[in-house]
mmCIF file of C-alpha atoms in Angstrom:
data_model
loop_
_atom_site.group_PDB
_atom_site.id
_atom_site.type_symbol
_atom_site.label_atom_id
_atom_site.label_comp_id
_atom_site.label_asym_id
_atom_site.label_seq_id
_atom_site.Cartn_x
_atom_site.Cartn_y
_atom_site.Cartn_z
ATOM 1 C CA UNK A 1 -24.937 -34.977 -10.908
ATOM 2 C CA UNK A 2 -27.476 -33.433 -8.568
ATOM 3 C CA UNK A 3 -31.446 -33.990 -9.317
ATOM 4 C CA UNK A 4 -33.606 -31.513 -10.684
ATOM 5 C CA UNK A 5 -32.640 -28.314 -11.761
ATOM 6 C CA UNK A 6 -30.576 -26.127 -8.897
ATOM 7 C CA UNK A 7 -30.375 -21.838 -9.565
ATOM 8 C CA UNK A 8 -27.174 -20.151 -7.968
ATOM 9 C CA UNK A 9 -26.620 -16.561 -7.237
ATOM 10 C CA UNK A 10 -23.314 -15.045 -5.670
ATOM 11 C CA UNK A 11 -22.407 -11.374 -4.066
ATOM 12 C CA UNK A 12 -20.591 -9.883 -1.807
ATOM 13 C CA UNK A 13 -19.233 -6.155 -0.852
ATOM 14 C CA UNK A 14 -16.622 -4.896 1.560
ATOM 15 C CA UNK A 15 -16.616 -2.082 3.793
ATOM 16 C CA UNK A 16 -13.660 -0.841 3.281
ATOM 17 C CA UNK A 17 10.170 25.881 -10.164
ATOM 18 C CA UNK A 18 13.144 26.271 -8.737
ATOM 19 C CA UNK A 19 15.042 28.317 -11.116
ATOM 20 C CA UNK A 20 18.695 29.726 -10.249
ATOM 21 C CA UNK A 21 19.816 32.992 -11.719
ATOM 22 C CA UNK A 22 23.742 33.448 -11.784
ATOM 23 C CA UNK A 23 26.628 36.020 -13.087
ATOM 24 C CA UNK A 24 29.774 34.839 -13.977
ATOM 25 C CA UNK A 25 32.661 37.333 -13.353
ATOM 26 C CA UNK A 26 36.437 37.313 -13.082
ATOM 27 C CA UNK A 27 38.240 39.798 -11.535
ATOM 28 C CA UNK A 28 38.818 42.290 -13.600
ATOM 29 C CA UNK A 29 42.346 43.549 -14.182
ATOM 30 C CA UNK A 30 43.191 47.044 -15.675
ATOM 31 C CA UNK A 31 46.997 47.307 -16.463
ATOM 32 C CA UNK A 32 48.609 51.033 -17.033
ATOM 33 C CA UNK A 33 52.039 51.964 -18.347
ATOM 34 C CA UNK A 34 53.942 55.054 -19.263
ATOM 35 C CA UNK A 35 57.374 55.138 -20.963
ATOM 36 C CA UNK A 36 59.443 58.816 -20.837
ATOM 37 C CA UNK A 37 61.564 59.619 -22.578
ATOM 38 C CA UNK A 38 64.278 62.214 -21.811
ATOM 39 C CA UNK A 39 65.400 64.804 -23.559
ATOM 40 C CA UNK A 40 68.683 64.460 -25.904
ATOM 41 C CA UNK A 41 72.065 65.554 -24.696
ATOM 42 C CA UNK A 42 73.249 68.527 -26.179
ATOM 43 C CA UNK A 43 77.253 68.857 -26.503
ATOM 44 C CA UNK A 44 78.062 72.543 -26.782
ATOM 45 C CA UNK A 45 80.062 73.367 -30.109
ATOM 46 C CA UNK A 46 83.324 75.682 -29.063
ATOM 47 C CA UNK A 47 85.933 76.219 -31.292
ATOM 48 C CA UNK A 48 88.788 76.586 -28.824
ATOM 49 C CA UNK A 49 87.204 74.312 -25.903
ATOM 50 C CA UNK A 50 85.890 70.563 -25.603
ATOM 51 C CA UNK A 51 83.815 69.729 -22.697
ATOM 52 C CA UNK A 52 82.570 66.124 -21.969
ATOM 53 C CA UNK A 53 79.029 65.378 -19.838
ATOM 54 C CA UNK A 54 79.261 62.180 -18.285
ATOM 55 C CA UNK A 55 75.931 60.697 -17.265
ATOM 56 C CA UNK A 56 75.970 58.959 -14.111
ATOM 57 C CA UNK A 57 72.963 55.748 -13.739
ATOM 58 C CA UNK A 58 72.127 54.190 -10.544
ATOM 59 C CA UNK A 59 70.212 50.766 -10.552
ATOM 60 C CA UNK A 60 67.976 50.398 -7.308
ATOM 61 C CA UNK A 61 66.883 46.982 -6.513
ATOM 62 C CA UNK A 62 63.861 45.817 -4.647
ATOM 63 C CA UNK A 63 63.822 42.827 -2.841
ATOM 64 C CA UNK A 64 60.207 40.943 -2.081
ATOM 65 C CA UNK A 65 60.685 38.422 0.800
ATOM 66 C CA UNK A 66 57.746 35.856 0.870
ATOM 67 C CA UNK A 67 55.946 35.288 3.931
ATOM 68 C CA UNK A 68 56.424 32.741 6.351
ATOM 69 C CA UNK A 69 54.422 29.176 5.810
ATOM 70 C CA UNK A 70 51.535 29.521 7.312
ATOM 71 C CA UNK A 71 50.931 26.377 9.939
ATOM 72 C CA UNK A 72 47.956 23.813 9.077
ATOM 73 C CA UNK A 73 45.619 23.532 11.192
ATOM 74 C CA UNK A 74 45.188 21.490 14.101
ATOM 75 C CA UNK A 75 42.909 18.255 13.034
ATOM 76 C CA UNK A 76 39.444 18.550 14.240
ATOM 77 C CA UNK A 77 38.957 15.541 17.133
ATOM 78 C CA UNK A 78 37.950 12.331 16.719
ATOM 79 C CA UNK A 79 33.921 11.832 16.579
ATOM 80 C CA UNK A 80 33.209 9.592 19.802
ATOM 81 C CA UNK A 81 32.151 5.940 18.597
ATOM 82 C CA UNK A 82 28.276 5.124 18.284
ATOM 83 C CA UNK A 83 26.641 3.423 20.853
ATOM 84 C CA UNK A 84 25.988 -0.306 20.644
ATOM 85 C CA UNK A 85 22.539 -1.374 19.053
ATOM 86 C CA UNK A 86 20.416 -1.717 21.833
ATOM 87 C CA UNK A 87 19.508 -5.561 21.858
ATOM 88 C CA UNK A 88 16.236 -6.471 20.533
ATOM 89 C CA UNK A 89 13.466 -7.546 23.111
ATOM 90 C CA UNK A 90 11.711 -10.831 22.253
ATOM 91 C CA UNK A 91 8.214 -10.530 22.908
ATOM 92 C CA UNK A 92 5.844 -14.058 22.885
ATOM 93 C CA UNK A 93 3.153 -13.316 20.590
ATOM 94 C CA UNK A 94 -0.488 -13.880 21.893
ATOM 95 C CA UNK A 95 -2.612 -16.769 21.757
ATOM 96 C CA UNK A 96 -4.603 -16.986 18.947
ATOM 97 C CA UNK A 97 -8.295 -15.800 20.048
ATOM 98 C CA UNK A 98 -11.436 -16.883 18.799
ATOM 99 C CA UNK A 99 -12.648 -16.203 15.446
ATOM 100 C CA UNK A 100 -14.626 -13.090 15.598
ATOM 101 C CA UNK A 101 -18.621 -13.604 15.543
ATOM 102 C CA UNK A 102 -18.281 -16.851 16.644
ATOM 103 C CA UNK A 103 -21.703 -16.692 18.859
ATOM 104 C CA UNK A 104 -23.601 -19.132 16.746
ATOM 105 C CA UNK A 105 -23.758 -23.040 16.132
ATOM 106 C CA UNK A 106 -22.391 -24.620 12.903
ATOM 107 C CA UNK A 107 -24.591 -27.069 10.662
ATOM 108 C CA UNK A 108 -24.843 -29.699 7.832
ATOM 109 C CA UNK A 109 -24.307 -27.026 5.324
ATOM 110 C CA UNK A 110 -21.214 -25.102 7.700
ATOM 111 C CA UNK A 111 -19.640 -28.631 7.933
ATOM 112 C CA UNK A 112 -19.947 -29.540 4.067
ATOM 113 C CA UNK A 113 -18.120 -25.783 3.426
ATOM 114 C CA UNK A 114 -15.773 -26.992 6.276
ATOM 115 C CA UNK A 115 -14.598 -29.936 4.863
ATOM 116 C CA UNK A 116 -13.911 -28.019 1.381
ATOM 117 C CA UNK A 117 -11.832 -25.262 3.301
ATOM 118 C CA UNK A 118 -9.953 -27.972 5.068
ATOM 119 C CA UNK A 119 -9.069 -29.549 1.584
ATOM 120 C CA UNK A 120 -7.423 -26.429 0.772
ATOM 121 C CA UNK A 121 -5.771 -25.832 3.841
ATOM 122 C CA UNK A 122 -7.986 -22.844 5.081
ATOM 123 C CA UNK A 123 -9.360 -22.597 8.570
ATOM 124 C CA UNK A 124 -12.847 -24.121 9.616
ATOM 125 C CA UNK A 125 -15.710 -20.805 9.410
ATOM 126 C CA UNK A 126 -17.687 -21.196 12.748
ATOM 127 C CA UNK A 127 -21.298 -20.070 13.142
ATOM 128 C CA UNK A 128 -22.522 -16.790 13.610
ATOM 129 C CA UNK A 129 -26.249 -15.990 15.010
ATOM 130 C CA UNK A 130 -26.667 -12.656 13.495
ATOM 131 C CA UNK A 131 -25.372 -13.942 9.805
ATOM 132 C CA UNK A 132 -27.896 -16.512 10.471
ATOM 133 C CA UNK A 133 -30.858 -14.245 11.530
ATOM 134 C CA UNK A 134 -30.190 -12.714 8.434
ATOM 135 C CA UNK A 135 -29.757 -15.422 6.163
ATOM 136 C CA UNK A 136 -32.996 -17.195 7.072
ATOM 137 C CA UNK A 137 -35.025 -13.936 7.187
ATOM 138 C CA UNK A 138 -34.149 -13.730 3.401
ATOM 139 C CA UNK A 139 -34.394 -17.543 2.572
ATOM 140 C CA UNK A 140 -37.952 -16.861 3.725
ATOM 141 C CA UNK A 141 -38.423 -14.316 1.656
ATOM 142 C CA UNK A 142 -37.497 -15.891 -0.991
ATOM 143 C CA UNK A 143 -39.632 -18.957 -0.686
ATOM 144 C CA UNK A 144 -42.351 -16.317 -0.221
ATOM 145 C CA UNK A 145 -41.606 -14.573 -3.524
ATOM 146 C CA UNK A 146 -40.023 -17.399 -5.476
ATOM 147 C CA UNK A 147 -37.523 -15.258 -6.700
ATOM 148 C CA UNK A 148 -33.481 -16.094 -6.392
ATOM 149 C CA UNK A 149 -32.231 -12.786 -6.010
ATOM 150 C CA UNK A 150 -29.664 -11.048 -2.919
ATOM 151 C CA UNK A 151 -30.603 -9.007 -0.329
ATOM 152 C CA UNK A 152 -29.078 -6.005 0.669
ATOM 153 C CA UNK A 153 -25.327 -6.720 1.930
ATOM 154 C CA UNK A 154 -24.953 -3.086 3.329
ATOM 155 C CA UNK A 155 -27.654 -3.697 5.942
ATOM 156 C CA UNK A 156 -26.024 -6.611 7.241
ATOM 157 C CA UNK A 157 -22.562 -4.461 6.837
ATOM 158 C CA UNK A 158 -23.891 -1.860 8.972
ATOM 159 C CA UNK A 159 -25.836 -4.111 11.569
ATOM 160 C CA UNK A 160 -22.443 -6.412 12.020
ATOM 161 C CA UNK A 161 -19.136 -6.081 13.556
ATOM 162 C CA UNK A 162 -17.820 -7.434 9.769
ATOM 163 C CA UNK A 163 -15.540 -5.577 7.419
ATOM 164 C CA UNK A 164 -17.033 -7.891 4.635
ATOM 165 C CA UNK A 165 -19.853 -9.618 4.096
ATOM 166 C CA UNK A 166 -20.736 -12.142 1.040
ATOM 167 C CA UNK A 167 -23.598 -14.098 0.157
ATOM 168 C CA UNK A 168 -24.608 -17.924 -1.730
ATOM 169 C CA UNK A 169 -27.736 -18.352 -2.355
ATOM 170 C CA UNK A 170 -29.545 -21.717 -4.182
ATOM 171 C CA UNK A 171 -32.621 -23.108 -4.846
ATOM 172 C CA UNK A 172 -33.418 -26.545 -6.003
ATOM 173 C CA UNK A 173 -35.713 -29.653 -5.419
ATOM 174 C CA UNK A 174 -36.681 -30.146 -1.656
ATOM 175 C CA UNK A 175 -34.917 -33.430 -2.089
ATOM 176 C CA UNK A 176 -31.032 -31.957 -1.844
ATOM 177 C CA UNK A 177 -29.137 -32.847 0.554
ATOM 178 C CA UNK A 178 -26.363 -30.363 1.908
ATOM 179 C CA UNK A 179 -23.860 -32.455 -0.101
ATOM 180 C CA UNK A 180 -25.285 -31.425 -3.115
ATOM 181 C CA UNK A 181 -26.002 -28.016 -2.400
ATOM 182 C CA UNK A 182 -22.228 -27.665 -1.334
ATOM 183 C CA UNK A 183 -21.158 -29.407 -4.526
ATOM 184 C CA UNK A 184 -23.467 -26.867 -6.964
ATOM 185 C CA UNK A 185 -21.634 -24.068 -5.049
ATOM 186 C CA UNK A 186 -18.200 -25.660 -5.285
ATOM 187 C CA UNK A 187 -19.157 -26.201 -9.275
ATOM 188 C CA UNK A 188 -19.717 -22.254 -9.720
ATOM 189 C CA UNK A 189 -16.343 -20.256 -9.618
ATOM 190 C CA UNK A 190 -17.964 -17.344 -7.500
ATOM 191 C CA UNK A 191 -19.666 -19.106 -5.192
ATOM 192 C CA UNK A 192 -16.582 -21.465 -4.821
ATOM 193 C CA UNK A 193 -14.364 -18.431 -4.523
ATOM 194 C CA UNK A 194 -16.780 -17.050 -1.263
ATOM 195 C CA UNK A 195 -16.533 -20.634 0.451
ATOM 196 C CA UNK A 196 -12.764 -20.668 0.077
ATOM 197 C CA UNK A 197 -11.891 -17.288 0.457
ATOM 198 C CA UNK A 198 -9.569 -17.260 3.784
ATOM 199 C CA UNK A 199 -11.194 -13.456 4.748
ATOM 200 C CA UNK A 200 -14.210 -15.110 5.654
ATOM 201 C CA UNK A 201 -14.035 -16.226 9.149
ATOM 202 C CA UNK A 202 -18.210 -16.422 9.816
ATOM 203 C CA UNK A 203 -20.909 -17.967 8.700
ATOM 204 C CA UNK A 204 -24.582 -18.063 9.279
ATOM 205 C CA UNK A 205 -27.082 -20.526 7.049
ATOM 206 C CA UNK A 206 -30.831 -20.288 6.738
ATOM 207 C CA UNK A 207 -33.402 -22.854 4.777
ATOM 208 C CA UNK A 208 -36.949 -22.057 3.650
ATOM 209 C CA UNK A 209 -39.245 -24.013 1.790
ATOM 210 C CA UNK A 210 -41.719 -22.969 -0.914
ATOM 211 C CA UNK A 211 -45.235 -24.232 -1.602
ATOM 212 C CA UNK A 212 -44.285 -25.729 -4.453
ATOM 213 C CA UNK A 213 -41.841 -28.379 -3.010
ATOM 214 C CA UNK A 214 -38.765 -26.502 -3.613
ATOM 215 C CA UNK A 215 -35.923 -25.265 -1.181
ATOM 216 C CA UNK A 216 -34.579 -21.982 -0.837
ATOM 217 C CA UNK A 217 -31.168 -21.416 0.972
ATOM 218 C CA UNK A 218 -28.725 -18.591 1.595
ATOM 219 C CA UNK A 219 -25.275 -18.289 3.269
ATOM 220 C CA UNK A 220 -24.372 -15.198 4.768
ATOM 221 C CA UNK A 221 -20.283 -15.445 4.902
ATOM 222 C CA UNK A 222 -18.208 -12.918 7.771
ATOM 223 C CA UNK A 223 -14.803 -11.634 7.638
#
């Protein structure tokens, strides 16, 4: 348990008809016939004569010879194989560069985060000079006003190279040590969610102290 009463604040903010119309039709097929019929034979009556008509029929046949087959056609040529995939090219990624912002030196507090971050397999933060200008501008202000509240994240947003920025803040007895104060962060879920949160490359700490005997602290985080 850490002495005397500790206040924690967290924050942070990130930049960041067709319609088809159809007629369906057959051919259409008109068929026409006519019958005759001929007039009936008349045999002549004659008392002393007979005379016989004999009709005479010819059948006429037509004949329909079908056409030829026709030939299929030739088979349409082979397509020419594909090309061989070319071979992929195996290109040695780049060394791993500094963290960005890294312009600044670390601290008790940057370590104690650190060793946290390590715990949990996440990369060290390094320290940043402008998070830091920042961070103890408003820990002074703070200890000026005695008030725990944030400052403005989108001013530091804007003044940074950062896509994201987030902020712990504390205040407590003069007496804690950065073990503590890392321990009443690491007790709060949102405050423990900034100091692991692997986006968060950066940080800069500052540390003010009130009249009063009490200590006011904020952590500007960089990612």
């Amino acid at each position: 348990m850490v002495a005397g009463a500790i206040a924690l604040a967290v924050v942070a903010v990130s930049l960041i008809a067709f319609v088809g119309q159809g007629r369906d039709g057959g051919p259409a097929v008109d068929a026409a016939g006519r019958t005759g019929t001929s007039a009936p034979h008349r045999t002549p009556a004659s008392s002393t004569t007979t005379s016989t008509t004999t009709a005479t029929t010819t059948t006429s046949t037509t004949t329909t010879v079908a056409p030829p087959p026709t030939a299929p056609p030739d088979p349409a040529p082979a397509a020419p194989p594909a090309p061989p995939a070319p071979a992929p090219v195996e290109v040695a990624p780049p060394a791993p560069g500094p963290a960005p912002g890294c312009d600044g030196s670390g601290n008790a507090i940057i370590d104690a985060m650190n060793a946290d971050r390590a715990a949990s397999g996440l990369g060290a933060l390094c320290g940043n000079g402008q998070l830091a200008g920042f961070a103890q501008d408003w820990a002074n202000w703070m200890a000026q006003n005695g008030s725990l509240t944030h400052q403005d994240l989108n001013r530091i947003l804007a003044a940074t190279t950062f896509n994201t920025i987030a902020e712990n803040i504390l205040d407590g007895a003069a007496s804690l040590t950065p073990g503590q104060m890392e321990s009443a962060w690491m007790q709060s879920p949102p405050h423990r969610e900034n100091i692991l949160n692997g986006t968060y490359r950066a940080a800069g700490v500052g540390i003010a102290y009130s009249p009063d005997g009490r200590v006011w602290v904020a952590v500007d985080f960089g990612g």
